[in-house]
Tab-separated table of C-alpha atoms (C1' of nucleotides) in Angstrom:
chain	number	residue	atom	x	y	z
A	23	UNK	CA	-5.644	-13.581	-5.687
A	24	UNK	CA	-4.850	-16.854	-6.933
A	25	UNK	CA	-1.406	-17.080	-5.086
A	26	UNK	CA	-2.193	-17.163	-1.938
A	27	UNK	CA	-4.847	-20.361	-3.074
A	28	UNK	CA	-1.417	-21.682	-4.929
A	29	UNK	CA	0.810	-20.919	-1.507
A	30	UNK	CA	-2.177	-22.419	0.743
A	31	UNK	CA	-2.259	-25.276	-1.512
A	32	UNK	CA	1.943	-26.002	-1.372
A	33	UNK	CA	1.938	-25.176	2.443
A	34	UNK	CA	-0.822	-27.641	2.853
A	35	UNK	CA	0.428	-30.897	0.978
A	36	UNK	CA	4.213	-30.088	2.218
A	37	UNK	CA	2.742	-30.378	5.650
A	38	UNK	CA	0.187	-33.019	5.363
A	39	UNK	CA	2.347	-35.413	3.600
A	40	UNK	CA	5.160	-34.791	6.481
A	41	UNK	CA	3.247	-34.660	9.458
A	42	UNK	CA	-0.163	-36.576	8.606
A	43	UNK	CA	-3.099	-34.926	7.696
A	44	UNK	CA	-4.766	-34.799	11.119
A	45	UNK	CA	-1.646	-34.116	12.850
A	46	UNK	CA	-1.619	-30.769	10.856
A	47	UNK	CA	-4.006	-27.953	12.318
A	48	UNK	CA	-5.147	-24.851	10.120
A	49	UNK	CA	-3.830	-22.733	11.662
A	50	UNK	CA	-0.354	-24.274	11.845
A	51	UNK	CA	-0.901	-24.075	7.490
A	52	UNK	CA	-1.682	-19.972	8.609
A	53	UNK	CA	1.278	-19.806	10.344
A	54	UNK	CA	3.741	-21.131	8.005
A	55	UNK	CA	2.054	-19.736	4.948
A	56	UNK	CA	1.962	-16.486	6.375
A	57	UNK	CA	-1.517	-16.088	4.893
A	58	UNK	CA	-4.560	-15.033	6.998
A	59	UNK	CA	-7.597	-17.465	7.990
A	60	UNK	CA	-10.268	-15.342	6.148
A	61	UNK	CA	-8.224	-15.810	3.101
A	62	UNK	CA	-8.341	-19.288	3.518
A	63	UNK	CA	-11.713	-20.029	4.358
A	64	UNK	CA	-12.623	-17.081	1.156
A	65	UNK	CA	-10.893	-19.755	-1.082
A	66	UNK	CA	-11.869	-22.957	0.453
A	67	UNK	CA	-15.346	-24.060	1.906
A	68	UNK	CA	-13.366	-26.088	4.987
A	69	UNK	CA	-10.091	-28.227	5.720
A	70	UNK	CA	-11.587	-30.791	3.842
A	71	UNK	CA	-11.772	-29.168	0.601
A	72	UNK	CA	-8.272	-27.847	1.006
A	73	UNK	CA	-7.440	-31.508	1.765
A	74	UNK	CA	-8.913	-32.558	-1.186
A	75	UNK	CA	-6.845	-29.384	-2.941
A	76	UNK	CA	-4.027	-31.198	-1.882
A	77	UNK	CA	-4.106	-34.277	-3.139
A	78	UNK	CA	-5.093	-33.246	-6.128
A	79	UNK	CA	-1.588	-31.183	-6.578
A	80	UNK	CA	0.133	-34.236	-5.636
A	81	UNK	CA	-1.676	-35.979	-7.715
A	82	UNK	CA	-0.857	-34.175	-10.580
A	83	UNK	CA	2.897	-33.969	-9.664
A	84	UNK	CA	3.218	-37.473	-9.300
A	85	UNK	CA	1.854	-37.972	-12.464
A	86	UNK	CA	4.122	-35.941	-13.938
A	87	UNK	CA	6.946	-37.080	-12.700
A	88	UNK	CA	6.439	-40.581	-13.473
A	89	UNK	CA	5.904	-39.722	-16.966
A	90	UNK	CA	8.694	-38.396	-17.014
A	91	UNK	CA	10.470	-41.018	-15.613
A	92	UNK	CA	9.185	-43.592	-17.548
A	93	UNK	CA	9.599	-41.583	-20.955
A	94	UNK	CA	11.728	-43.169	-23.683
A	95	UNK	CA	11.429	-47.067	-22.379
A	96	UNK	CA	10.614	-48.939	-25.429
A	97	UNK	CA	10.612	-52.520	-23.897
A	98	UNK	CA	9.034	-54.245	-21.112
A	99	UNK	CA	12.492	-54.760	-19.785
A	100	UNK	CA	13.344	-50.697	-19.769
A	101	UNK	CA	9.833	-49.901	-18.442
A	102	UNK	CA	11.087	-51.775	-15.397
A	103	UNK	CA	14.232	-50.913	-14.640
A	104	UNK	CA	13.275	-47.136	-15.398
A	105	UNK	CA	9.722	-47.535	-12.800
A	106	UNK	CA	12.143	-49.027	-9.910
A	107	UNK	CA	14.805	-47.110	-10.169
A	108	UNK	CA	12.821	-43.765	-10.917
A	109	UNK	CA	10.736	-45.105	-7.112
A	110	UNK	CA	14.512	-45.740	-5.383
A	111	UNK	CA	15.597	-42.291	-5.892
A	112	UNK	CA	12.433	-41.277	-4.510
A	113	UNK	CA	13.002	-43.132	-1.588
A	114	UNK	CA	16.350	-42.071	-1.200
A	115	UNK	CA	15.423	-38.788	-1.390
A	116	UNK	CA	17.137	-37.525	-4.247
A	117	UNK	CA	13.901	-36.519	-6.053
A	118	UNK	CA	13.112	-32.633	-5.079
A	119	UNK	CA	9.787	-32.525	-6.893
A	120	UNK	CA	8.070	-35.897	-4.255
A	121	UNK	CA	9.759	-33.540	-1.248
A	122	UNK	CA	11.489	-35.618	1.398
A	123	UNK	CA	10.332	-39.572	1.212
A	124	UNK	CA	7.193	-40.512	3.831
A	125	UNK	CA	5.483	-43.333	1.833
A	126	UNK	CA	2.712	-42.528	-0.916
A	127	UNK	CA	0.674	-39.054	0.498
A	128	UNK	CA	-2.623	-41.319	-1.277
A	129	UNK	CA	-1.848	-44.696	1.053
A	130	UNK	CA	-1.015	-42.467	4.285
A	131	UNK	CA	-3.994	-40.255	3.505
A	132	UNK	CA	-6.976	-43.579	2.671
A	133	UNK	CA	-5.321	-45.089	6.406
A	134	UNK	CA	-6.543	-41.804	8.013
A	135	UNK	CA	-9.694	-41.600	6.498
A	136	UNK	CA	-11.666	-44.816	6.883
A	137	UNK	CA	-14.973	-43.907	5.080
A	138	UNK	CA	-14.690	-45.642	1.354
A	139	UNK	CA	-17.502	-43.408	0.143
A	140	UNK	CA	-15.430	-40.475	0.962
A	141	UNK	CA	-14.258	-38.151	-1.153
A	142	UNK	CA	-10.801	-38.489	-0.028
A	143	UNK	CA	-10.747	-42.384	-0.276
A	144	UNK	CA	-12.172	-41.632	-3.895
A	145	UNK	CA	-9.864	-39.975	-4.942
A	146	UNK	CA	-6.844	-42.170	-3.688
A	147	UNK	CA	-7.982	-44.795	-5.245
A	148	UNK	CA	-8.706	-42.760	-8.389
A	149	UNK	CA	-4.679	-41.600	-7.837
A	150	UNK	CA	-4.108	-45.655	-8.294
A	151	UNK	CA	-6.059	-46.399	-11.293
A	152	UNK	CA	-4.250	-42.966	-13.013
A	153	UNK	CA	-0.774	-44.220	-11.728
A	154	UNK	CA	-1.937	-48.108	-13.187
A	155	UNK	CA	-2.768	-46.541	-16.483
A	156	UNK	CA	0.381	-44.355	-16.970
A	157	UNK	CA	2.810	-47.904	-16.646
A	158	UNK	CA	0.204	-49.703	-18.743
A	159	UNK	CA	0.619	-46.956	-21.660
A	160	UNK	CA	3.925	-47.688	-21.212
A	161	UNK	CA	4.286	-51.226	-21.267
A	162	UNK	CA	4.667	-52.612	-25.073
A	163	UNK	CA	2.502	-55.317	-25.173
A	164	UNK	CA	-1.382	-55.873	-24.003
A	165	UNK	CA	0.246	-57.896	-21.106
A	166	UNK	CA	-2.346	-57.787	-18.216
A	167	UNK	CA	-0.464	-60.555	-15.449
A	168	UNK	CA	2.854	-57.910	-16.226
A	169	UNK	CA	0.879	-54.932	-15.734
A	170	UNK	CA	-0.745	-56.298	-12.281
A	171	UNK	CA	2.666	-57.837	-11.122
A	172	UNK	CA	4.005	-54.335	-11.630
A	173	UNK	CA	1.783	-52.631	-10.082
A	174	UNK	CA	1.547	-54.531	-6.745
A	175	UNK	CA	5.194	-54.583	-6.570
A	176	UNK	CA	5.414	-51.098	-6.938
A	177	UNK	CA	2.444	-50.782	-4.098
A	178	UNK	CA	4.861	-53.371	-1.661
A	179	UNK	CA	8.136	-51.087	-2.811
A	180	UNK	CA	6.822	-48.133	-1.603
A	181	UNK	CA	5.016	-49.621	1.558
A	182	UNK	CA	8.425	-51.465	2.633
A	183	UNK	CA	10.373	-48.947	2.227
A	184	UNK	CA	8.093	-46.805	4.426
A	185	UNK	CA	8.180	-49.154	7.098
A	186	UNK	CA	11.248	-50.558	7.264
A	187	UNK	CA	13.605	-48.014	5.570
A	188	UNK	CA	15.081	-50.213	3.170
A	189	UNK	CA	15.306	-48.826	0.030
A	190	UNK	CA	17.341	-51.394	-1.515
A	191	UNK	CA	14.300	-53.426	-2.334
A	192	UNK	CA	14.266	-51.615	-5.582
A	193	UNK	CA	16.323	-53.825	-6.929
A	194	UNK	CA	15.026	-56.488	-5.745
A	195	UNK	CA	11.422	-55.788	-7.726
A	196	UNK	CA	13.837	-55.490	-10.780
A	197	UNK	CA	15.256	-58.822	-9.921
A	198	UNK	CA	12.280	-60.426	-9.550
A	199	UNK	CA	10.247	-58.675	-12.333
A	200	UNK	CA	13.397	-59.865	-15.172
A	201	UNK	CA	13.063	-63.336	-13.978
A	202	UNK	CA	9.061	-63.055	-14.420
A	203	UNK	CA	7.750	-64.754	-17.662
A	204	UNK	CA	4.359	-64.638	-18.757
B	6	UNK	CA	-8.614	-56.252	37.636
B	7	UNK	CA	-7.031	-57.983	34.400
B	8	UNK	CA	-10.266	-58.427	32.910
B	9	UNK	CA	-10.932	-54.574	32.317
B	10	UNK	CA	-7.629	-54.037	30.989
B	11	UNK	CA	-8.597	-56.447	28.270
B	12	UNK	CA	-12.047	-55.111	27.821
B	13	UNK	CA	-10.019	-51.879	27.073
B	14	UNK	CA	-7.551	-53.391	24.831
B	15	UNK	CA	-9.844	-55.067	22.470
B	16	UNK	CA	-11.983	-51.959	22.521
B	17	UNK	CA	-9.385	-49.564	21.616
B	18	UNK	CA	-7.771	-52.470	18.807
B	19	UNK	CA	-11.277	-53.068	17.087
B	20	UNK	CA	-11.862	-49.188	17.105
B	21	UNK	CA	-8.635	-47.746	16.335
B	22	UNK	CA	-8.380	-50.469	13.222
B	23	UNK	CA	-11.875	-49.057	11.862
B	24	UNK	CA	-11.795	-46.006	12.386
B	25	UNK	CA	-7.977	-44.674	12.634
B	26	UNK	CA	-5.997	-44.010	15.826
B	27	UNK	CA	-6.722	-40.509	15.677
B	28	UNK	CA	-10.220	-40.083	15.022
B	29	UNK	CA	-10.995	-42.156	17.888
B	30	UNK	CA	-10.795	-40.344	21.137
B	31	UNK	CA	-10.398	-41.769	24.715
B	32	UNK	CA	-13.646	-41.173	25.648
B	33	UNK	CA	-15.310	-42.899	22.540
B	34	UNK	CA	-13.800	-46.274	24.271
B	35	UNK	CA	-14.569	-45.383	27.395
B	36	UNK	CA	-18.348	-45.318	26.159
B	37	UNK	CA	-18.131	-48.671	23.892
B	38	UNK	CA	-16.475	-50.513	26.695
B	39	UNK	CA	-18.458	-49.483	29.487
B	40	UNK	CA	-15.319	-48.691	31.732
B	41	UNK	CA	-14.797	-45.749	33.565
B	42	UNK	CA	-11.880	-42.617	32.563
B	43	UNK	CA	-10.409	-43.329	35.913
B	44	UNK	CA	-9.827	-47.549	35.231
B	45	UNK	CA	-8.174	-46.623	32.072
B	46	UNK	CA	-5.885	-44.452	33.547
B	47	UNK	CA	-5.142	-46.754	36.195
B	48	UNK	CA	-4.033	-49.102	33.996
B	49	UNK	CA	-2.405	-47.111	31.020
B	50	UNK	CA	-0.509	-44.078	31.853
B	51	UNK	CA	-1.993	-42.215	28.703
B	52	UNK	CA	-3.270	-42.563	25.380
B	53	UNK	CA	-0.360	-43.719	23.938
B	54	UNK	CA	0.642	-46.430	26.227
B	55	UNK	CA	-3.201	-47.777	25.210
B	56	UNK	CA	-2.414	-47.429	21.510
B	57	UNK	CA	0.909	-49.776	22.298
B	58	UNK	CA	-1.019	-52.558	24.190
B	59	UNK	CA	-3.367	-52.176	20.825
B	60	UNK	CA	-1.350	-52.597	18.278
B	61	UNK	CA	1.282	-55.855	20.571
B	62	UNK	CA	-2.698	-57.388	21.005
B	63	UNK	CA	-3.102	-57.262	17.056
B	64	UNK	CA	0.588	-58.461	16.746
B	65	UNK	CA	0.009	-61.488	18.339
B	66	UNK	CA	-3.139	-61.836	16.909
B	67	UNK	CA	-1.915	-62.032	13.425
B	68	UNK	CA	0.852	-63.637	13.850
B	69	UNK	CA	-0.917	-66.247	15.169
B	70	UNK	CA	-3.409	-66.392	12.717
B	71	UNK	CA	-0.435	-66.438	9.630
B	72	UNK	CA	1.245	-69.346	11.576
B	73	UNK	CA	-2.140	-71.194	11.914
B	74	UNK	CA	-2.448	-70.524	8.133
B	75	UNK	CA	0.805	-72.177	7.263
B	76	UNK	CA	0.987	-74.732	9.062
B	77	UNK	CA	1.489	-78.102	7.003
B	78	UNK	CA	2.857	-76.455	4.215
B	79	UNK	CA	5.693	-78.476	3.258
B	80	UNK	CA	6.853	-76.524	0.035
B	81	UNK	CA	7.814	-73.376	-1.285
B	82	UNK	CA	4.491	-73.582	-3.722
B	83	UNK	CA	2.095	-74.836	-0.573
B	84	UNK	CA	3.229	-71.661	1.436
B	85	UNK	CA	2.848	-69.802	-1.408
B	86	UNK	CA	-0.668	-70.787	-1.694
B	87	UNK	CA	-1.684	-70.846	1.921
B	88	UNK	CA	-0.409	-67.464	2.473
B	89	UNK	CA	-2.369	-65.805	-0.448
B	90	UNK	CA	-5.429	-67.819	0.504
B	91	UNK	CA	-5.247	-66.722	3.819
B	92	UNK	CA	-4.666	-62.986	2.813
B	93	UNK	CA	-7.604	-63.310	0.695
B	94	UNK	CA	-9.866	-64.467	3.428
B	95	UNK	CA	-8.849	-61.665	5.282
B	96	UNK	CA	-9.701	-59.212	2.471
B	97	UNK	CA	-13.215	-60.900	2.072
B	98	UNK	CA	-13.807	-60.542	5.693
B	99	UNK	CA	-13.802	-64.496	6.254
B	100	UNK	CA	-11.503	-64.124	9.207
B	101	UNK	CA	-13.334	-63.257	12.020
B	102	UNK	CA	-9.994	-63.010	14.483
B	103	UNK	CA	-9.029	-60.555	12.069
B	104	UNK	CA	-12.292	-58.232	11.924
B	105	UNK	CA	-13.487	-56.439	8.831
B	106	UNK	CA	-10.891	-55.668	6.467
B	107	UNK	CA	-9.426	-52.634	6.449
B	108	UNK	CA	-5.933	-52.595	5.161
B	109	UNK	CA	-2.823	-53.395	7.828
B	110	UNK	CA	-3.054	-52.079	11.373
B	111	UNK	CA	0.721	-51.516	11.298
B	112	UNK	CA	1.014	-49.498	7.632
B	113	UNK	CA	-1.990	-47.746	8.779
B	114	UNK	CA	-0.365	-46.461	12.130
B	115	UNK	CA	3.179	-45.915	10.613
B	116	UNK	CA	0.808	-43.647	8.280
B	117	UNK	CA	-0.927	-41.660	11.101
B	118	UNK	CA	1.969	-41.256	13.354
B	119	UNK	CA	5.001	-39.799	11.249
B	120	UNK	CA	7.560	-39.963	13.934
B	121	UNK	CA	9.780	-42.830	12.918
B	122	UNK	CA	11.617	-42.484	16.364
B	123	UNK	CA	8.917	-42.869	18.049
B	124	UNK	CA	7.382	-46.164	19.684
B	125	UNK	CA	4.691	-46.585	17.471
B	126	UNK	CA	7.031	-46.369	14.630
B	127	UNK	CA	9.124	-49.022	15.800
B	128	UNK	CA	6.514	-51.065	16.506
B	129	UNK	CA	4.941	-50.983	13.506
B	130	UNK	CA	8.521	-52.189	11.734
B	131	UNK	CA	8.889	-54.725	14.319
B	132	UNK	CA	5.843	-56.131	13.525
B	133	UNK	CA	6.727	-56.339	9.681
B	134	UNK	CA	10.153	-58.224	10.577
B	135	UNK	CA	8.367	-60.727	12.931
B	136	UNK	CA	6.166	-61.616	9.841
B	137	UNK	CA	8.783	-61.883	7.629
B	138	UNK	CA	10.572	-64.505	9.915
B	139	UNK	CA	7.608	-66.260	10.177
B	140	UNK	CA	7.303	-66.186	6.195
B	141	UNK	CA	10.633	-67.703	6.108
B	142	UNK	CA	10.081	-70.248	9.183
B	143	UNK	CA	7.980	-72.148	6.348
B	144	UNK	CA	9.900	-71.949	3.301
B	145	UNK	CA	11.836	-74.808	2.876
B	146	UNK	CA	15.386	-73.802	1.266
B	147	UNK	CA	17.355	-71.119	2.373
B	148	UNK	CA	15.725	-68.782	-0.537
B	149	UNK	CA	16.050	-65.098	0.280
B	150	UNK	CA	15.303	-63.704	-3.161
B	151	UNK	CA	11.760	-65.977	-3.000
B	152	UNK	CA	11.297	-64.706	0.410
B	153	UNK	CA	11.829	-60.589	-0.042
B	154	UNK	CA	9.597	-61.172	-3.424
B	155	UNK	CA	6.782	-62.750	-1.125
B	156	UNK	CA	7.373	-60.231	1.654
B	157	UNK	CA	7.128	-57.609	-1.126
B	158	UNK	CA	3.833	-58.652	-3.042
B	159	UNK	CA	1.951	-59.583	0.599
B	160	UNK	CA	2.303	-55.680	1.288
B	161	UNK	CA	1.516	-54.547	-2.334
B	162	UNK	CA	-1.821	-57.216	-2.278
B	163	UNK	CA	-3.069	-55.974	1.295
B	164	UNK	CA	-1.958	-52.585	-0.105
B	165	UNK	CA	-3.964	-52.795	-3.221
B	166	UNK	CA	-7.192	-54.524	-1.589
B	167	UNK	CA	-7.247	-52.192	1.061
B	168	UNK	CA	-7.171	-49.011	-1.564
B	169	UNK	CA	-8.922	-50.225	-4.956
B	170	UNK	CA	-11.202	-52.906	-3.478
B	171	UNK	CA	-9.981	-55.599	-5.483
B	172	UNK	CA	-9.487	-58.973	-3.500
B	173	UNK	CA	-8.643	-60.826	-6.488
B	174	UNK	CA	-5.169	-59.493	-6.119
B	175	UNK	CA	-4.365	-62.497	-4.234
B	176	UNK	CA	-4.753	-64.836	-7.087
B	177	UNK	CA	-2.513	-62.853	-9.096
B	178	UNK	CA	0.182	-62.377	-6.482
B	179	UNK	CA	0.053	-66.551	-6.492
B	180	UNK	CA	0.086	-67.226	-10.396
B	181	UNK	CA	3.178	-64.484	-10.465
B	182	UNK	CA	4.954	-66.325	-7.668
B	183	UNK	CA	4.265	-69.752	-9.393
B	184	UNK	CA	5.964	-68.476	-12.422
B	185	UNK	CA	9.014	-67.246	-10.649
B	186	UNK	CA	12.359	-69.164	-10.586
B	187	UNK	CA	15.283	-68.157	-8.601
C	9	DA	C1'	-18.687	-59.938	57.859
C	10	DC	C1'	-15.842	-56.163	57.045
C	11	DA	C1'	-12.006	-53.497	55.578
C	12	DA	C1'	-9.617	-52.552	51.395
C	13	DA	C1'	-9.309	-52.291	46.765
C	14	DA	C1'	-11.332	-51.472	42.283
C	15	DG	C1'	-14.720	-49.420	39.419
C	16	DG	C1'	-18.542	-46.094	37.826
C	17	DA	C1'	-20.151	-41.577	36.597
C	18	DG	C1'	-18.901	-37.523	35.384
C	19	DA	C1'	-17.372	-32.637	36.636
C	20	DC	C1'	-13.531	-30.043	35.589
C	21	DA	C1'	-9.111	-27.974	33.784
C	22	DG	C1'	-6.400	-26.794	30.084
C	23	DA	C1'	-5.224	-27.336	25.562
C	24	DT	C1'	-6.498	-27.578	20.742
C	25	DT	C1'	-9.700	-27.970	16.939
C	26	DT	C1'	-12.503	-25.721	12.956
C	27	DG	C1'	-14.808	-21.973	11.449
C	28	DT	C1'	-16.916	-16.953	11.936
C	29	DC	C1'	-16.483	-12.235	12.537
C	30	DT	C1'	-14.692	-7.551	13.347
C	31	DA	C1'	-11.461	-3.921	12.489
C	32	DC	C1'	-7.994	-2.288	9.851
C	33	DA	C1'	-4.224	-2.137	6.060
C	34	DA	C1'	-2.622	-2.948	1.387
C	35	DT	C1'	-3.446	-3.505	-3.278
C	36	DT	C1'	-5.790	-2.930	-7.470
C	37	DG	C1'	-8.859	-1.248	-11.362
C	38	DC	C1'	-10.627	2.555	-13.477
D	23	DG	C1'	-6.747	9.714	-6.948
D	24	DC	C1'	-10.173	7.001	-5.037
D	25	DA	C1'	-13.420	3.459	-4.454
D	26	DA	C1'	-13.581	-1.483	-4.289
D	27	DT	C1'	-11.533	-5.518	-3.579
D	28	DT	C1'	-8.359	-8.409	-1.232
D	29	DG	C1'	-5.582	-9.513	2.541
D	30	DT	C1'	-3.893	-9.322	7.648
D	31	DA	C1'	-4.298	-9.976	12.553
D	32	DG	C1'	-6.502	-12.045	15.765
D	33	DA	C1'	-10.521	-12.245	19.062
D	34	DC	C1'	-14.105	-15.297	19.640
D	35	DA	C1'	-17.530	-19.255	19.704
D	36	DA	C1'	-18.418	-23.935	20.024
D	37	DA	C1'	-16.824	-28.312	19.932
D	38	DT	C1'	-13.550	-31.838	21.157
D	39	DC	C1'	-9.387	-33.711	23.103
D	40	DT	C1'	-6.497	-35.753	27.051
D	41	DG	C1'	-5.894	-36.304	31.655
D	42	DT	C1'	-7.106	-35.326	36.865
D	43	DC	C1'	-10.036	-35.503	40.563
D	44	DT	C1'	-14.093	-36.207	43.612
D	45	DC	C1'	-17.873	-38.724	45.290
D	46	DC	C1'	-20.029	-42.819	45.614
D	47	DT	C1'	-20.973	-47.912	44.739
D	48	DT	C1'	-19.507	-52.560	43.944
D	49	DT	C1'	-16.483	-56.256	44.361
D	50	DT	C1'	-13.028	-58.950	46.601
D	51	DG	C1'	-9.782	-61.247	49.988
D	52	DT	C1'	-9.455	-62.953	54.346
DNA sequence: ACAAAAGGAGACAGATTTGTCTACAATTGC
DNA sequence: GCAATTGTAGACAAATCTGTCTCCTTTTGT
């Protein structure tokens, strides 16, 4: 049945984003599933491909959500202010659908895995490129120095406020970003 | 002796930033080094106590290759300039104290160990304030806002190189910076 | 030169990992 | 209702991990 694959799935990225995907077992997934190892191993090939389940759900919830977020800014200006913001109250937890904050799942997972012809490096950076084209859609004008100032911003946001735990520097980008002309 | 506790440190440091702290296991070092399971553990009381003489060696290793980088800069725009120079060497692998690129020791570790009471966790923050004092060390006026944007777009450029590839970042981070007035 | 310290090689214990397999129960389609 | 599928529980194999310990050799200080 495709719930258990849906529960394996949710069990999986809740853990591996908390804990670090090699810190997490299978069979500490089983457990707090509740589902058995020959269902697991009947709907995935090996951890790996339920790793690679994973990201892909968070992934596509990320996506989501920022869409979301950033729906309705019609300037640069809004675009902004709506992208840091929307990234504060993730780090201050106060967005239920990115779970409790631990940095990006795509940046924790790529320092894990060092092979860059893996699949899982892949597909972080393909996460990247999806997240660069959602803000560029967004942005009003073809403005590529915006776009890339934006984006690595957004990369050092998230990073610092991993690391240090200072989720303030939200405002800061915004700061920075209004002042930016180009 | 001193000299195999070294041996052991720079073995561990040059394979834990490669590969990831835990996909390399004690006995992988013990082979690359040459030095026997007993040596190690006479001179680190476990695995962990290695992995925090690794990352204090790559500590002072970078931050004395970022002081050696800015040294001489005698404005806001020259340390602007050396720093993202320097960063981009590093990307390109043109800094051999710094080894093959692959993304920041310390966000890397802070990824793999998810603890953030535990040593390696504060180490890895540590590290990131020691940096930023040195940022500010060579920045002429008292300018915090110039200083958190710099501190911001470093971690989104080795961020961005480490995930996309693309060590052109640098240049981008220093035409932004150029353009910003505080 | 010689005793003491340090190191090498690796067996071993105990825990943990992924993945397979068996035996049985629950659910489902017809 | 009953066969077929799907799931559960968990033993098991094989590999790998950290850390301890033994036996022996090399190095070092005096």
């Amino acid at each position: 049945m495709n719930k258990k694959r849906q529960l394996l799935i949710d069990t999986a990225l809740a853990l591996f984003y908390k804990n670090g995907i090699n810190c997490i077992g299978i069979n500490e997934i089983l457990k707090v599933s509740g589902v058995a190892k020959k269902t697991l191993y009947s709907h995935f090939e090996s951890k790996e491909a339920l790793i690679l389940a994973a990201l892909a759900q968070r992934h596509s919830i990320f996506i989501a959500w920022l869409n979301k977020a950033l729906r309705g800014s019609d300037s640069d200006k809004e675009v902004i202010t709506a992208l840091f913001s929307a990234l504060e109250r993730w780090f201050t937890n106060s967005e239920p659908l990115l779970g409790n904050f631990r940095g990006c799942f795509f940046i924790n997972s790529s320092a894990e895995f060092s092979d860059k012809s893996s699949d899982i490096a892949r597909c972080c950076k393909n996460h990247k490129q999806e997240v660069r084209k959602m803000i560029a859609h967004y942005l009003t004008k073809e403005n590529t120095p915006l776009l890339d100032v934006i984006c690595i911003m957004m990369e050092g946001a998230i990073t610092t406020a991993h690391i240090t735990g200072e989720h303030q520097v939200t405002t800061k980008c915004i700061d920075a970003l209004n002042n930016f002309d180009c």
